[in-house]
PDB file of C-alpha atoms in Angstrom:
ATOM      1  CA  GLN X   1     249.861 268.555 -12.573  1.00  0.00           C
ATOM      2  CA  LYS X   2     247.717 266.095 -10.627  1.00  0.00           C
ATOM      3  CA  GLU X   3     246.080 267.290  -7.426  1.00  0.00           C
ATOM      4  CA  VAL X   4     247.300 264.198  -5.576  1.00  0.00           C
ATOM      5  CA  GLU X   5     250.445 262.248  -6.405  1.00  0.00           C
ATOM      6  CA  GLN X   6     250.986 258.688  -5.249  1.00  0.00           C
ATOM      7  CA  ASP X   7     253.621 256.163  -6.270  1.00  0.00           C
ATOM      8  CA  PRO X   8     251.796 253.231  -7.933  1.00  0.00           C
ATOM      9  CA  GLY X   9     254.327 250.641  -6.751  1.00  0.00           C
ATOM     10  CA  PRO X  10     254.157 247.704  -6.511  1.00  0.00           C
ATOM     11  CA  LEU X  11     255.670 247.715  -3.052  1.00  0.00           C
ATOM     12  CA  SER X  12     256.751 244.272  -1.908  1.00  0.00           C
ATOM     13  CA  VAL X  13     257.592 243.604   1.741  1.00  0.00           C
ATOM     14  CA  PRO X  14     258.127 240.455   3.820  1.00  0.00           C
ATOM     15  CA  GLU X  15     255.541 239.493   6.393  1.00  0.00           C
ATOM     16  CA  GLY X  16     256.075 241.333   9.670  1.00  0.00           C
ATOM     17  CA  ALA X  17     257.774 244.346   8.101  1.00  0.00           C
ATOM     18  CA  ILE X  18     256.538 247.916   8.287  1.00  0.00           C
ATOM     19  CA  VAL X  19     254.768 249.186   5.188  1.00  0.00           C
ATOM     20  CA  SER X  20     255.306 252.878   4.495  1.00  0.00           C
ATOM     21  CA  LEU X  21     253.029 254.671   2.042  1.00  0.00           C
ATOM     22  CA  ASN X  22     252.806 258.321   1.156  1.00  0.00           C
ATOM     23  CA  CYS X  23     251.110 260.922  -1.003  1.00  0.00           C
ATOM     24  CA  THR X  24     251.738 264.530  -1.834  1.00  0.00           C
ATOM     25  CA  TYR X  25     249.096 267.068  -2.745  1.00  0.00           C
ATOM     26  CA  SER X  26     249.174 270.482  -4.318  1.00  0.00           C
ATOM     27  CA  ASN X  27     246.192 272.441  -2.948  1.00  0.00           C
ATOM     28  CA  SER X  28     246.654 273.976   0.499  1.00  0.00           C
ATOM     29  CA  ALA X  29     242.844 274.203   0.836  1.00  0.00           C
ATOM     30  CA  PHE X  30     242.639 270.472   1.503  1.00  0.00           C
ATOM     31  CA  GLN X  31     241.792 269.914   5.140  1.00  0.00           C
ATOM     32  CA  TYR X  32     240.766 266.327   5.527  1.00  0.00           C
ATOM     33  CA  PHE X  33     242.721 263.271   4.561  1.00  0.00           C
ATOM     34  CA  MET X  34     241.808 259.648   4.216  1.00  0.00           C
ATOM     35  CA  TRP X  35     243.357 256.301   3.413  1.00  0.00           C
ATOM     36  CA  TYR X  36     241.325 253.596   1.760  1.00  0.00           C
ATOM     37  CA  ARG X  37     242.220 249.964   1.121  1.00  0.00           C
ATOM     38  CA  GLN X  38     240.966 248.307  -2.046  1.00  0.00           C
ATOM     39  CA  TYR X  39     241.202 244.611  -2.739  1.00  0.00           C
ATOM     40  CA  SER X  40     241.150 243.466  -6.324  1.00  0.00           C
ATOM     41  CA  ARG X  41     237.756 244.038  -7.956  1.00  0.00           C
ATOM     42  CA  LYS X  42     236.223 245.311  -4.712  1.00  0.00           C
ATOM     43  CA  GLY X  43     235.090 248.706  -3.443  1.00  0.00           C
ATOM     44  CA  PRO X  44     237.410 250.962  -1.407  1.00  0.00           C
ATOM     45  CA  GLU X  45     237.267 250.405   2.345  1.00  0.00           C
ATOM     46  CA  LEU X  46     237.959 253.333   4.667  1.00  0.00           C
ATOM     47  CA  LEU X  47     240.989 252.751   6.904  1.00  0.00           C
ATOM     48  CA  MET X  48     241.919 256.091   8.393  1.00  0.00           C
ATOM     49  CA  TYR X  49     240.485 259.605   8.517  1.00  0.00           C
ATOM     50  CA  THR X  50     242.437 262.657   9.684  1.00  0.00           C
ATOM     51  CA  TYR X  51     241.303 266.244   9.909  1.00  0.00           C
ATOM     52  CA  SER X  52     244.079 268.843   9.587  1.00  0.00           C
ATOM     53  CA  SER X  53     247.673 268.088  10.623  1.00  0.00           C
ATOM     54  CA  GLY X  54     248.865 265.478  13.074  1.00  0.00           C
ATOM     55  CA  ASN X  55     249.055 261.780  13.722  1.00  0.00           C
ATOM     56  CA  LYS X  56     246.348 259.212  14.223  1.00  0.00           C
ATOM     57  CA  GLU X  57     246.790 255.625  15.290  1.00  0.00           C
ATOM     58  CA  ASP X  58     244.356 252.743  15.001  1.00  0.00           C
ATOM     59  CA  GLY X  59     245.681 249.286  15.789  1.00  0.00           C
ATOM     60  CA  ARG X  60     248.469 248.475  13.361  1.00  0.00           C
ATOM     61  CA  PHE X  61     247.780 251.581  11.265  1.00  0.00           C
ATOM     62  CA  THR X  62     249.223 255.070  11.759  1.00  0.00           C
ATOM     63  CA  ALA X  63     248.315 258.036   9.577  1.00  0.00           C
ATOM     64  CA  GLN X  64     250.375 261.219   9.509  1.00  0.00           C
ATOM     65  CA  VAL X  65     249.552 264.561   7.933  1.00  0.00           C
ATOM     66  CA  ASP X  66     252.064 267.365   7.432  1.00  0.00           C
ATOM     67  CA  LYS X  67     250.166 270.275   5.934  1.00  0.00           C
ATOM     68  CA  SER X  68     253.262 272.496   5.812  1.00  0.00           C
ATOM     69  CA  SER X  69     254.853 270.169   3.270  1.00  0.00           C
ATOM     70  CA  LYS X  70     251.555 268.852   1.826  1.00  0.00           C
ATOM     71  CA  TYR X  71     252.589 265.305   2.630  1.00  0.00           C
ATOM     72  CA  ILE X  72     250.522 262.464   4.047  1.00  0.00           C
ATOM     73  CA  SER X  73     251.673 259.026   5.148  1.00  0.00           C
ATOM     74  CA  LEU X  74     250.286 255.687   6.202  1.00  0.00           C
ATOM     75  CA  PHE X  75     252.290 253.129   8.149  1.00  0.00           C
ATOM     76  CA  ILE X  76     251.254 249.517   8.627  1.00  0.00           C
ATOM     77  CA  ARG X  77     253.059 247.674  11.398  1.00  0.00           C
ATOM     78  CA  ASP X  78     253.498 243.917  11.582  1.00  0.00           C
ATOM     79  CA  SER X  79     252.274 243.508   8.020  1.00  0.00           C
ATOM     80  CA  GLN X  80     250.319 240.391   7.090  1.00  0.00           C
ATOM     81  CA  PRO X  81     249.665 238.718   3.731  1.00  0.00           C
ATOM     82  CA  SER X  82     246.046 239.830   4.141  1.00  0.00           C
ATOM     83  CA  ASP X  83     247.298 243.434   3.924  1.00  0.00           C
ATOM     84  CA  SER X  84     248.142 242.821   0.267  1.00  0.00           C
ATOM     85  CA  ALA X  85     245.926 245.294  -1.555  1.00  0.00           C
ATOM     86  CA  THR X  86     245.954 248.678  -3.245  1.00  0.00           C
ATOM     87  CA  TYR X  87     246.034 251.624  -0.859  1.00  0.00           C
ATOM     88  CA  LEU X  88     244.440 254.873  -1.973  1.00  0.00           C
ATOM     89  CA  CYS X  89     244.980 258.247  -0.380  1.00  0.00           C
ATOM     90  CA  ALA X  90     242.173 260.781  -0.654  1.00  0.00           C
ATOM     91  CA  VAL X  91     241.936 264.448   0.221  1.00  0.00           C
ATOM     92  CA  GLY X  92     239.125 266.950   0.468  1.00  0.00           C
ATOM     93  CA  GLY X  93     238.632 270.553   1.403  1.00  0.00           C
ATOM     94  CA  THR X  94     236.361 273.457   2.014  1.00  0.00           C
ATOM     95  CA  ASP X  95     236.475 274.644  -1.570  1.00  0.00           C
ATOM     96  CA  SER X  96     234.962 271.447  -2.918  1.00  0.00           C
ATOM     97  CA  TRP X  97     232.760 269.862  -0.324  1.00  0.00           C
ATOM     98  CA  GLY X  98     232.125 266.181  -0.949  1.00  0.00           C
ATOM     99  CA  LYS X  99     234.516 265.986  -3.875  1.00  0.00           C
ATOM    100  CA  LEU X 100     237.323 263.730  -2.772  1.00  0.00           C
ATOM    101  CA  GLN X 101     240.528 263.765  -4.800  1.00  0.00           C
ATOM    102  CA  PHE X 102     242.202 260.372  -4.953  1.00  0.00           C
ATOM    103  CA  GLY X 103     245.729 259.318  -5.617  1.00  0.00           C
ATOM    104  CA  ALA X 104     246.277 256.613  -8.214  1.00  0.00           C
ATOM    105  CA  GLY X 105     246.843 254.013  -5.500  1.00  0.00           C
ATOM    106  CA  THR X 106     249.889 252.025  -4.363  1.00  0.00           C
ATOM    107  CA  GLN X 107     249.804 248.264  -4.786  1.00  0.00           C
ATOM    108  CA  VAL X 108     251.233 246.496  -1.743  1.00  0.00           C
ATOM    109  CA  VAL X 109     252.304 242.850  -1.710  1.00  0.00           C
ATOM    110  CA  VAL X 110     253.168 241.229   1.617  1.00  0.00           C
ATOM    111  CA  THR X 111     255.017 237.960   1.092  1.00  0.00           C
ATOM    112  CA  PRO X 112     254.855 235.140   3.672  1.00  0.00           C
TER     113      PRO X 112
ATOM    114  CA  ASN P   1     224.310 243.919   5.481  1.00  0.00           C
ATOM    115  CA  ALA P   2     223.648 247.624   5.928  1.00  0.00           C
ATOM    116  CA  GLY P   3     226.389 248.723   3.550  1.00  0.00           C
ATOM    117  CA  VAL P   4     226.144 250.635   0.294  1.00  0.00           C
ATOM    118  CA  MET P   5     224.565 248.475  -2.368  1.00  0.00           C
ATOM    119  CA  GLN P   6     225.126 248.728  -6.085  1.00  0.00           C
ATOM    120  CA  ASN P   7     223.582 246.822  -8.926  1.00  0.00           C
ATOM    121  CA  PRO P   8     224.202 245.324 -11.253  1.00  0.00           C
ATOM    122  CA  ARG P   9     227.717 244.298 -10.271  1.00  0.00           C
ATOM    123  CA  HIS P  10     228.615 243.660 -13.891  1.00  0.00           C
ATOM    124  CA  LEU P  11     227.016 245.227 -16.929  1.00  0.00           C
ATOM    125  CA  VAL P  12     227.786 244.573 -20.574  1.00  0.00           C
ATOM    126  CA  ARG P  13     226.506 246.926 -23.242  1.00  0.00           C
ATOM    127  CA  ARG P  14     227.105 247.357 -26.936  1.00  0.00           C
ATOM    128  CA  ARG P  15     228.120 250.698 -28.337  1.00  0.00           C
ATOM    129  CA  GLY P  16     225.135 253.025 -28.612  1.00  0.00           C
ATOM    130  CA  GLN P  17     223.071 251.360 -25.890  1.00  0.00           C
ATOM    131  CA  GLU P  18     222.115 252.884 -22.567  1.00  0.00           C
ATOM    132  CA  ALA P  19     223.571 251.882 -19.210  1.00  0.00           C
ATOM    133  CA  ARG P  20     221.739 252.387 -15.914  1.00  0.00           C
ATOM    134  CA  LEU P  21     223.661 251.940 -12.691  1.00  0.00           C
ATOM    135  CA  ARG P  22     221.856 251.899  -9.358  1.00  0.00           C
ATOM    136  CA  CYS P  23     223.059 252.761  -5.879  1.00  0.00           C
ATOM    137  CA  SER P  24     221.273 252.332  -2.569  1.00  0.00           C
ATOM    138  CA  PRO P  25     223.069 254.256   0.193  1.00  0.00           C
ATOM    139  CA  MET P  26     223.651 252.981   3.684  1.00  0.00           C
ATOM    140  CA  LYS P  27     220.618 253.156   5.939  1.00  0.00           C
ATOM    141  CA  GLY P  28     220.201 256.671   7.258  1.00  0.00           C
ATOM    142  CA  HIS P  29     222.489 258.214   4.625  1.00  0.00           C
ATOM    143  CA  SER P  30     221.040 260.891   2.382  1.00  0.00           C
ATOM    144  CA  HIS P  31     224.187 262.031   0.562  1.00  0.00           C
ATOM    145  CA  VAL P  32     225.415 260.079  -2.444  1.00  0.00           C
ATOM    146  CA  TYR P  33     228.581 260.411  -4.519  1.00  0.00           C
ATOM    147  CA  TRP P  34     229.539 258.732  -7.785  1.00  0.00           C
ATOM    148  CA  TYR P  35     233.124 258.013  -8.826  1.00  0.00           C
ATOM    149  CA  ARG P  36     234.630 256.358 -11.878  1.00  0.00           C
ATOM    150  CA  GLN P  37     237.769 254.243 -11.850  1.00  0.00           C
ATOM    151  CA  LEU P  38     239.510 253.595 -15.130  1.00  0.00           C
ATOM    152  CA  PRO P  39     242.064 250.762 -15.396  1.00  0.00           C
ATOM    153  CA  GLU P  40     245.339 251.657 -13.646  1.00  0.00           C
ATOM    154  CA  GLU P  41     243.917 254.984 -12.466  1.00  0.00           C
ATOM    155  CA  GLY P  42     242.559 256.309  -9.220  1.00  0.00           C
ATOM    156  CA  LEU P  43     238.966 257.153  -8.551  1.00  0.00           C
ATOM    157  CA  LYS P  44     237.650 260.280 -10.244  1.00  0.00           C
ATOM    158  CA  PHE P  45     234.773 262.227  -8.744  1.00  0.00           C
ATOM    159  CA  MET P  46     231.735 262.550 -10.965  1.00  0.00           C
ATOM    160  CA  VAL P  47     228.771 263.920  -9.012  1.00  0.00           C
ATOM    161  CA  TYR P  48     227.442 264.614  -5.508  1.00  0.00           C
ATOM    162  CA  LEU P  49     223.699 264.368  -4.875  1.00  0.00           C
ATOM    163  CA  GLN P  50     221.287 264.781  -2.045  1.00  0.00           C
ATOM    164  CA  LYS P  51     217.689 263.662  -2.198  1.00  0.00           C
ATOM    165  CA  GLU P  52     216.150 265.317  -5.273  1.00  0.00           C
ATOM    166  CA  ASN P  53     219.103 267.687  -5.681  1.00  0.00           C
ATOM    167  CA  ILE P  54     222.373 267.687  -7.596  1.00  0.00           C
ATOM    168  CA  ILE P  55     224.912 269.501  -5.422  1.00  0.00           C
ATOM    169  CA  ASP P  56     228.100 269.216  -7.490  1.00  0.00           C
ATOM    170  CA  GLU P  57     228.317 267.719 -10.962  1.00  0.00           C
ATOM    171  CA  SER P  58     231.673 269.211 -11.874  1.00  0.00           C
ATOM    172  CA  GLY P  59     233.134 265.786 -12.663  1.00  0.00           C
ATOM    173  CA  MET P  60     230.391 264.648 -14.999  1.00  0.00           C
ATOM    174  CA  PRO P  61     231.081 264.568 -18.738  1.00  0.00           C
ATOM    175  CA  LYS P  62     229.010 267.246 -20.431  1.00  0.00           C
ATOM    176  CA  GLU P  63     227.159 264.867 -22.701  1.00  0.00           C
ATOM    177  CA  ARG P  64     225.483 261.472 -22.347  1.00  0.00           C
ATOM    178  CA  PHE P  65     225.869 261.260 -18.559  1.00  0.00           C
ATOM    179  CA  SER P  66     223.187 262.114 -16.008  1.00  0.00           C
ATOM    180  CA  ALA P  67     222.467 261.289 -12.388  1.00  0.00           C
ATOM    181  CA  GLU P  68     219.511 261.488 -10.078  1.00  0.00           C
ATOM    182  CA  PHE P  69     218.625 260.671  -6.489  1.00  0.00           C
ATOM    183  CA  PRO P  70     214.849 260.684  -6.196  1.00  0.00           C
ATOM    184  CA  LYS P  71     212.872 261.098  -3.019  1.00  0.00           C
ATOM    185  CA  GLU P  72     212.135 257.388  -3.066  1.00  0.00           C
ATOM    186  CA  GLY P  73     214.384 254.682  -4.408  1.00  0.00           C
ATOM    187  CA  PRO P  74     218.033 254.387  -5.321  1.00  0.00           C
ATOM    188  CA  SER P  75     220.319 256.868  -6.979  1.00  0.00           C
ATOM    189  CA  ILE P  76     220.719 256.261 -10.711  1.00  0.00           C
ATOM    190  CA  LEU P  77     223.712 257.020 -12.913  1.00  0.00           C
ATOM    191  CA  ARG P  78     222.632 256.926 -16.537  1.00  0.00           C
ATOM    192  CA  ILE P  79     224.951 256.754 -19.527  1.00  0.00           C
ATOM    193  CA  GLN P  80     223.334 257.180 -22.913  1.00  0.00           C
ATOM    194  CA  GLN P  81     224.819 255.941 -26.178  1.00  0.00           C
ATOM    195  CA  VAL P  82     227.756 254.254 -24.488  1.00  0.00           C
ATOM    196  CA  VAL P  83     231.168 254.170 -26.145  1.00  0.00           C
ATOM    197  CA  ARG P  84     234.146 251.894 -25.469  1.00  0.00           C
ATOM    198  CA  GLY P  85     235.819 254.641 -23.442  1.00  0.00           C
ATOM    199  CA  ASP P  86     232.998 254.394 -20.897  1.00  0.00           C
ATOM    200  CA  SER P  87     234.236 250.940 -19.864  1.00  0.00           C
ATOM    201  CA  ALA P  88     235.259 251.335 -16.229  1.00  0.00           C
ATOM    202  CA  ALA P  89     234.301 250.541 -12.664  1.00  0.00           C
ATOM    203  CA  TYR P  90     231.714 252.935 -11.276  1.00  0.00           C
ATOM    204  CA  PHE P  91     231.580 253.334  -7.520  1.00  0.00           C
ATOM    205  CA  CYS P  92     228.931 254.913  -5.381  1.00  0.00           C
ATOM    206  CA  ALA P  93     229.610 256.254  -1.894  1.00  0.00           C
ATOM    207  CA  SER P  94     227.318 257.645   0.776  1.00  0.00           C
ATOM    208  CA  SER P  95     227.573 259.714   3.930  1.00  0.00           C
ATOM    209  CA  SER P  96     225.169 260.551   6.721  1.00  0.00           C
ATOM    210  CA  TYR P  97     225.952 264.246   6.965  1.00  0.00           C
ATOM    211  CA  PRO P  98     226.810 266.879   4.414  1.00  0.00           C
ATOM    212  CA  PRO P  99     230.550 267.308   4.201  1.00  0.00           C
ATOM    213  CA  TYR P 100     230.474 270.912   5.392  1.00  0.00           C
ATOM    214  CA  LEU P 101     228.856 270.105   8.736  1.00  0.00           C
ATOM    215  CA  ALA P 102     230.392 270.487  12.175  1.00  0.00           C
ATOM    216  CA  GLY P 103     232.900 273.249  11.737  1.00  0.00           C
ATOM    217  CA  GLY P 104     234.570 271.959   8.639  1.00  0.00           C
ATOM    218  CA  ARG P 105     234.855 268.386   9.700  1.00  0.00           C
ATOM    219  CA  SER P 106     233.824 266.101   6.896  1.00  0.00           C
ATOM    220  CA  ASP P 107     231.783 263.017   7.412  1.00  0.00           C
ATOM    221  CA  THR P 108     233.427 260.055   5.808  1.00  0.00           C
ATOM    222  CA  GLN P 109     232.242 258.461   2.606  1.00  0.00           C
ATOM    223  CA  TYR P 110     231.540 254.743   2.543  1.00  0.00           C
ATOM    224  CA  PHE P 111     231.836 252.978  -0.772  1.00  0.00           C
ATOM    225  CA  GLY P 112     229.829 250.272  -2.433  1.00  0.00           C
ATOM    226  CA  PRO P 113     231.287 247.274  -4.292  1.00  0.00           C
ATOM    227  CA  GLY P 114     231.029 248.990  -7.668  1.00  0.00           C
ATOM    228  CA  THR P 115     229.507 248.244 -11.055  1.00  0.00           C
ATOM    229  CA  ARG P 116     231.904 247.117 -13.746  1.00  0.00           C
ATOM    230  CA  LEU P 117     230.710 248.348 -17.111  1.00  0.00           C
ATOM    231  CA  THR P 118     232.050 246.755 -20.254  1.00  0.00           C
ATOM    232  CA  VAL P 119     231.193 248.279 -23.608  1.00  0.00           C
ATOM    233  CA  LEU P 120     231.630 245.967 -26.573  1.00  0.00           C
TER     234      LEU P 120
END
């Protein structure tokens, strides 16, 4: 069983729609949660960082963490074609400092 | 550009040759992490280094792979006697603080553009 599960997609949405992405994880020791965006043949770019449970909002992006169900989400409002990319969730915890566990990534396509 | 730098961006090697991948962390960062991304897969942790120390190498293959982060200069990921299965994108990340600092709060890792290794 993978530590982090993420639907690979692709997820296709029309411009202006809300993009909803999620990951599940198996280890309750994970305490910090991140979302990265990766354009084709580029390095991952940090979008959101959350420590423990709760919501965090930054512009058009909202990250949610539910530690009781080991479920993390990313929402992108008013999606743009420039949001077309692969979105990677990543988790880390006190039992493996510095060792981020990544999901496989969800490919998102926003159509004009 | 004060971001994480990696070179070369593309590297082609024949089976049995050595590959050396270099990573210069962001200015002021002294913690470096290497990840490998195989086609259609997520990033897999390989090793975490501080200056002159390997902190966690639990993701490194037991043979042919080594990493260092000397007191001066970039971090180096070295792959000896490459095989076709080593073909992948290798990403380096850096952070300014160790991940266990500040009551469990982890400093974020910032990634470089990657080195794409092709083994013929």
